[in-house]
Amino acid sequence: MPRIFNLQRLITLSAAFVIMMLASATAWADPITITTGNPGNTGTDNVLFNNPSLVHSGLVVQGDFNGSGAGFIVDFTSASGSHMLGVSGGQAVLVGGAGNIPFSNATVQLENGATFTKLILNIDVTNGLQPPTQVQFTVNYTLAGGQVFNQVFTVDTNGQNFFGIEAADGAVINSVTVQGLNGTTFSDINQWRLGGFSPQTEVPEPASMLLLGTGLAGAAGALRRRFKNGSNK
């Protein structure tokens, strides 16, 4: 008796196989790197806080760019103190606002789901803290296959320090949160630079993955029929 061919089960298994293969190809990648010291400005654009049409104090502080990032808007928020932020003179200087001075937390991200691949910043911690002071970076990023992850770095620092964060292997950065640890607070974070700008991209939906699985099932069915016809000759 010929074996019954369960097409629906094959479609389901094929879709699951595709998702598993994509996940296994990317889930174990480590595409985010962080460097201490000034990594250089190549491929980045300076955040500007001089556009009068943007918000420069409050629960959200906005900045923009006049180079490769022209047209993108960057948002800064804080989860410390009153959550208020502001800006100061100098090179893209972010400071705490009323009730959040000094501040110990700041998140940077582009508006409208846009992403970037490189971030440079310079942290000035408050005076009087004994080394080693610690800063934690939480990087939310998306892999080329669409999977979203958080990666956490804890770095010892003292005084004025540059840091560079960069994504590789097709990954893009959605946001970066800077958090002072063990009582470390910030007088300001300055010289913000971003690079590798990209507008929001579509992530493959489950329906698309199912269609891909259906295509694989069809190919499997065609191979099965060819094999069967060949064996009957």
mmCIF file of C-alpha atoms in Angstrom:
data_model
loop_
_atom_site.group_PDB
_atom_site.id
_atom_site.type_symbol
_atom_site.label_atom_id
_atom_site.label_comp_id
_atom_site.label_asym_id
_atom_site.label_seq_id
_atom_site.Cartn_x
_atom_site.Cartn_y
_atom_site.Cartn_z
ATOM 1 C CA MET A 1 0.000 0.000 0.000
ATOM 2 C CA PRO A 2 1.469 3.408 -0.952
ATOM 3 C CA ARG A 3 2.311 5.753 1.946
ATOM 4 C CA ILE A 4 -0.175 8.636 2.380
ATOM 5 C CA PHE A 5 1.476 11.985 1.566
ATOM 6 C CA ASN A 6 0.444 14.570 4.204
ATOM 7 C CA LEU A 7 0.982 17.903 2.413
ATOM 8 C CA GLN A 8 -0.224 20.070 5.277
ATOM 9 C CA ARG A 9 2.218 18.490 7.683
ATOM 10 C CA LEU A 10 5.081 18.907 5.218
ATOM 11 C CA ILE A 11 4.227 22.596 4.758
ATOM 12 C CA THR A 12 4.239 23.152 8.515
ATOM 13 C CA LEU A 13 7.504 21.276 8.979
ATOM 14 C CA SER A 14 9.101 23.115 6.040
ATOM 15 C CA ALA A 15 8.172 26.512 7.464
ATOM 16 C CA ALA A 16 9.520 25.506 10.877
ATOM 17 C CA PHE A 17 12.715 24.254 9.238
ATOM 18 C CA VAL A 18 13.247 27.568 7.426
ATOM 19 C CA ILE A 19 12.771 29.577 10.619
ATOM 20 C CA MET A 20 15.103 27.233 12.508
ATOM 21 C CA MET A 21 17.814 27.512 9.860
ATOM 22 C CA LEU A 22 17.603 31.308 9.798
ATOM 23 C CA ALA A 23 17.766 31.455 13.575
ATOM 24 C CA SER A 24 20.698 29.056 13.806
ATOM 25 C CA ALA A 25 22.597 31.042 11.184
ATOM 26 C CA THR A 26 22.302 34.315 13.088
ATOM 27 C CA ALA A 27 21.248 33.852 16.701
ATOM 28 C CA TRP A 28 24.713 32.977 17.910
ATOM 29 C CA ALA A 29 26.416 35.853 16.102
ATOM 30 C CA ASP A 30 28.009 38.601 18.183
ATOM 31 C CA PRO A 31 27.821 41.612 15.867
ATOM 32 C CA ILE A 32 28.116 44.430 18.443
ATOM 33 C CA THR A 33 31.491 45.723 19.570
ATOM 34 C CA ILE A 34 32.359 48.485 22.012
ATOM 35 C CA THR A 35 35.664 50.324 22.197
ATOM 36 C CA THR A 36 37.066 52.701 24.789
ATOM 37 C CA GLY A 37 38.922 55.784 23.670
ATOM 38 C CA ASN A 38 38.096 57.927 20.653
ATOM 39 C CA PRO A 39 37.475 55.502 17.757
ATOM 40 C CA GLY A 40 37.658 58.282 15.149
ATOM 41 C CA ASN A 41 34.839 60.024 13.334
ATOM 42 C CA THR A 42 34.998 58.121 10.041
ATOM 43 C CA GLY A 43 31.526 57.288 8.764
ATOM 44 C CA THR A 44 29.680 59.337 11.391
ATOM 45 C CA ASP A 45 27.762 62.606 11.531
ATOM 46 C CA ASN A 46 27.724 65.026 14.476
ATOM 47 C CA VAL A 47 24.439 65.453 16.364
ATOM 48 C CA LEU A 48 23.293 69.092 16.238
ATOM 49 C CA PHE A 49 21.198 70.831 18.887
ATOM 50 C CA ASN A 50 20.688 74.175 17.124
ATOM 51 C CA ASN A 51 17.527 73.536 15.069
ATOM 52 C CA PRO A 52 14.831 75.828 16.579
ATOM 53 C CA SER A 53 12.047 73.607 15.259
ATOM 54 C CA LEU A 54 13.182 70.703 17.480
ATOM 55 C CA VAL A 55 12.714 70.199 21.232
ATOM 56 C CA HIS A 56 15.848 70.814 23.295
ATOM 57 C CA SER A 57 14.556 70.426 26.851
ATOM 58 C CA GLY A 58 12.030 68.209 28.593
ATOM 59 C CA LEU A 59 11.254 64.510 28.666
ATOM 60 C CA VAL A 60 12.534 64.183 25.095
ATOM 61 C CA VAL A 61 15.457 66.103 23.614
ATOM 62 C CA GLN A 62 15.825 66.099 19.830
ATOM 63 C CA GLY A 63 18.782 66.591 17.535
ATOM 64 C CA ASP A 64 19.459 66.376 13.807
ATOM 65 C CA PHE A 65 22.324 66.199 11.308
ATOM 66 C CA ASN A 66 23.633 68.152 8.346
ATOM 67 C CA GLY A 67 25.801 65.480 6.700
ATOM 68 C CA SER A 68 25.074 61.848 5.880
ATOM 69 C CA GLY A 69 22.302 61.867 8.487
ATOM 70 C CA ALA A 70 20.427 64.826 7.024
ATOM 71 C CA GLY A 71 16.698 64.188 7.307
ATOM 72 C CA PHE A 72 16.962 61.912 10.354
ATOM 73 C CA ILE A 73 15.867 63.049 13.819
ATOM 74 C CA VAL A 74 17.498 61.615 16.948
ATOM 75 C CA ASP A 75 15.704 61.411 20.305
ATOM 76 C CA PHE A 76 17.275 61.372 23.770
ATOM 77 C CA THR A 77 15.335 60.242 26.844
ATOM 78 C CA SER A 78 16.257 59.465 30.452
ATOM 79 C CA ALA A 79 14.981 57.038 33.090
ATOM 80 C CA SER A 80 16.790 58.680 36.018
ATOM 81 C CA GLY A 81 15.524 61.341 38.415
ATOM 82 C CA SER A 82 12.669 63.406 36.965
ATOM 83 C CA HIS A 83 13.483 62.054 33.468
ATOM 84 C CA MET A 84 14.132 65.631 32.337
ATOM 85 C CA LEU A 85 17.013 66.434 29.962
ATOM 86 C CA GLY A 86 18.454 69.518 28.318
ATOM 87 C CA VAL A 87 21.304 70.693 26.106
ATOM 88 C CA SER A 88 24.275 72.962 26.676
ATOM 89 C CA GLY A 89 26.790 74.787 24.553
ATOM 90 C CA GLY A 90 29.659 72.967 22.912
ATOM 91 C CA GLN A 91 29.763 69.852 20.791
ATOM 92 C CA ALA A 92 26.362 68.141 21.084
ATOM 93 C CA VAL A 93 26.259 68.346 24.883
ATOM 94 C CA LEU A 94 23.400 66.531 26.614
ATOM 95 C CA VAL A 95 22.772 67.495 30.260
ATOM 96 C CA GLY A 96 20.250 66.682 32.942
ATOM 97 C CA GLY A 97 17.137 68.795 33.390
ATOM 98 C CA ALA A 98 15.324 69.994 36.505
ATOM 99 C CA GLY A 99 15.184 67.200 39.046
ATOM 100 C CA ASN A 100 17.689 65.109 37.086
ATOM 101 C CA ILE A 101 21.007 66.833 37.829
ATOM 102 C CA PRO A 102 23.309 65.005 37.766
ATOM 103 C CA PHE A 103 21.687 62.301 35.650
ATOM 104 C CA SER A 104 22.637 58.631 35.478
ATOM 105 C CA ASN A 105 20.679 57.283 32.504
ATOM 106 C CA ALA A 106 20.154 58.257 28.860
ATOM 107 C CA THR A 107 18.807 56.461 25.794
ATOM 108 C CA VAL A 108 19.495 57.473 22.193
ATOM 109 C CA GLN A 109 17.483 56.334 19.165
ATOM 110 C CA LEU A 110 16.358 57.638 15.786
ATOM 111 C CA GLU A 111 12.735 58.533 15.143
ATOM 112 C CA ASN A 112 10.301 56.605 12.914
ATOM 113 C CA GLY A 113 12.018 53.260 13.433
ATOM 114 C CA ALA A 114 15.210 54.344 11.648
ATOM 115 C CA THR A 115 18.448 52.604 12.625
ATOM 116 C CA PHE A 116 22.194 53.196 12.678
ATOM 117 C CA THR A 117 25.339 51.090 12.827
ATOM 118 C CA LYS A 118 27.818 53.307 14.670
ATOM 119 C CA LEU A 119 27.696 55.520 17.761
ATOM 120 C CA ILE A 120 30.381 57.672 19.391
ATOM 121 C CA LEU A 121 29.940 59.545 22.680
ATOM 122 C CA ASN A 122 32.009 61.154 25.416
ATOM 123 C CA ILE A 123 30.872 60.825 29.042
ATOM 124 C CA ASP A 124 31.814 63.324 31.755
ATOM 125 C CA VAL A 125 31.108 61.752 35.150
ATOM 126 C CA THR A 126 30.494 63.964 38.174
ATOM 127 C CA ASN A 127 33.362 65.015 40.399
ATOM 128 C CA GLY A 128 34.139 63.242 43.639
ATOM 129 C CA LEU A 129 33.517 59.667 42.534
ATOM 130 C CA GLN A 130 36.275 57.219 43.346
ATOM 131 C CA PRO A 131 37.580 54.995 40.524
ATOM 132 C CA PRO A 132 36.767 52.598 39.158
ATOM 133 C CA THR A 133 33.440 54.099 38.206
ATOM 134 C CA GLN A 134 31.259 51.900 36.012
ATOM 135 C CA VAL A 135 29.012 52.569 33.049
ATOM 136 C CA GLN A 136 26.670 50.037 31.491
ATOM 137 C CA PHE A 137 25.642 50.113 27.827
ATOM 138 C CA THR A 138 22.524 48.243 26.691
ATOM 139 C CA VAL A 139 22.428 47.932 22.894
ATOM 140 C CA ASN A 140 19.129 46.956 21.268
ATOM 141 C CA TYR A 141 19.836 45.688 17.756
ATOM 142 C CA THR A 142 18.288 43.744 14.890
ATOM 143 C CA LEU A 143 20.091 41.012 12.982
ATOM 144 C CA ALA A 144 19.926 40.702 9.200
ATOM 145 C CA GLY A 145 17.363 37.901 9.615
ATOM 146 C CA GLY A 146 15.034 40.133 11.646
ATOM 147 C CA GLN A 147 15.729 38.823 15.159
ATOM 148 C CA VAL A 148 15.936 41.536 17.843
ATOM 149 C CA PHE A 149 18.344 41.233 20.784
ATOM 150 C CA ASN A 150 19.727 43.259 23.691
ATOM 151 C CA GLN A 151 23.428 43.146 24.469
ATOM 152 C CA VAL A 152 24.803 44.565 27.724
ATOM 153 C CA PHE A 153 28.340 45.856 28.277
ATOM 154 C CA THR A 154 29.738 46.983 31.634
ATOM 155 C CA VAL A 155 32.846 49.158 31.379
ATOM 156 C CA ASP A 156 35.105 50.618 34.073
ATOM 157 C CA THR A 157 35.742 54.307 33.500
ATOM 158 C CA ASN A 158 37.113 57.361 35.231
ATOM 159 C CA GLY A 159 36.573 61.005 34.348
ATOM 160 C CA GLN A 160 36.182 62.031 30.728
ATOM 161 C CA ASN A 161 35.907 59.056 28.384
ATOM 162 C CA PHE A 162 35.130 58.314 24.749
ATOM 163 C CA PHE A 163 33.268 55.184 23.719
ATOM 164 C CA GLY A 164 32.450 53.728 20.331
ATOM 165 C CA ILE A 165 29.722 51.179 19.609
ATOM 166 C CA GLU A 166 29.415 49.529 16.206
ATOM 167 C CA ALA A 167 27.274 46.849 14.540
ATOM 168 C CA ALA A 168 28.595 44.423 11.897
ATOM 169 C CA ASP A 169 27.461 41.438 9.820
ATOM 170 C CA GLY A 170 24.318 43.196 8.583
ATOM 171 C CA ALA A 171 23.031 44.042 12.072
ATOM 172 C CA VAL A 172 21.562 47.492 12.794
ATOM 173 C CA ILE A 173 21.242 49.337 16.099
ATOM 174 C CA ASN A 174 17.783 50.420 17.263
ATOM 175 C CA SER A 175 18.781 52.150 20.492
ATOM 176 C CA VAL A 176 21.571 52.466 23.048
ATOM 177 C CA THR A 177 21.001 53.092 26.759
ATOM 178 C CA VAL A 178 23.809 54.449 28.951
ATOM 179 C CA GLN A 179 23.475 53.703 32.679
ATOM 180 C CA GLY A 180 25.789 54.701 35.517
ATOM 181 C CA LEU A 181 26.457 51.902 38.017
ATOM 182 C CA ASN A 182 27.482 51.894 41.687
ATOM 183 C CA GLY A 183 26.587 55.549 42.193
ATOM 184 C CA THR A 184 28.178 56.816 38.973
ATOM 185 C CA THR A 185 26.366 59.867 37.599
ATOM 186 C CA PHE A 186 26.952 62.138 34.613
ATOM 187 C CA SER A 187 27.508 65.872 34.496
ATOM 188 C CA ASP A 188 27.004 65.606 30.720
ATOM 189 C CA ILE A 189 27.373 63.315 27.702
ATOM 190 C CA ASN A 190 28.775 65.121 24.707
ATOM 191 C CA GLN A 191 30.188 64.834 21.188
ATOM 192 C CA TRP A 192 27.438 62.477 20.115
ATOM 193 C CA ARG A 193 28.032 61.124 16.615
ATOM 194 C CA LEU A 194 26.030 58.547 14.667
ATOM 195 C CA GLY A 195 26.680 56.756 11.389
ATOM 196 C CA GLY A 196 25.296 54.084 9.102
ATOM 197 C CA PHE A 197 21.831 55.599 8.930
ATOM 198 C CA SER A 198 18.995 53.537 7.497
ATOM 199 C CA PRO A 199 15.223 54.140 7.388
ATOM 200 C CA GLN A 200 12.893 51.608 8.923
ATOM 201 C CA THR A 201 13.088 48.281 7.111
ATOM 202 C CA GLU A 202 10.421 45.619 6.805
ATOM 203 C CA VAL A 203 11.011 42.442 8.806
ATOM 204 C CA PRO A 204 9.805 39.173 7.210
ATOM 205 C CA GLU A 205 6.369 38.327 8.624
ATOM 206 C CA PRO A 206 5.219 34.813 9.582
ATOM 207 C CA ALA A 207 2.997 34.717 6.485
ATOM 208 C CA SER A 208 6.030 35.333 4.286
ATOM 209 C CA MET A 209 7.913 32.578 6.063
ATOM 210 C CA LEU A 210 4.943 30.246 5.492
ATOM 211 C CA LEU A 211 4.949 31.064 1.779
ATOM 212 C CA LEU A 212 8.644 30.248 1.670
ATOM 213 C CA GLY A 213 7.915 26.990 3.452
ATOM 214 C CA THR A 214 5.134 26.253 0.953
ATOM 215 C CA GLY A 215 7.580 26.783 -1.888
ATOM 216 C CA LEU A 216 9.966 24.297 -0.315
ATOM 217 C CA ALA A 217 7.099 21.856 0.112
ATOM 218 C CA GLY A 218 6.217 22.218 -3.569
ATOM 219 C CA ALA A 219 9.804 21.581 -4.553
ATOM 220 C CA ALA A 220 9.883 18.524 -2.320
ATOM 221 C CA GLY A 221 6.658 17.267 -3.903
ATOM 222 C CA ALA A 222 8.062 17.740 -7.415
ATOM 223 C CA LEU A 223 11.207 15.811 -6.522
ATOM 224 C CA ARG A 224 9.086 13.046 -5.002
ATOM 225 C CA ARG A 225 6.958 12.726 -8.155
ATOM 226 C CA ARG A 226 10.048 12.731 -10.365
ATOM 227 C CA PHE A 227 11.634 10.019 -8.249
ATOM 228 C CA LYS A 228 8.422 7.949 -8.333
ATOM 229 C CA ASN A 229 8.031 8.301 -12.122
ATOM 230 C CA GLY A 230 11.641 7.367 -12.643
ATOM 231 C CA SER A 231 11.270 4.239 -10.535
ATOM 232 C CA ASN A 232 8.253 3.106 -12.581
ATOM 233 C CA LYS A 233 10.138 3.119 -15.882
#
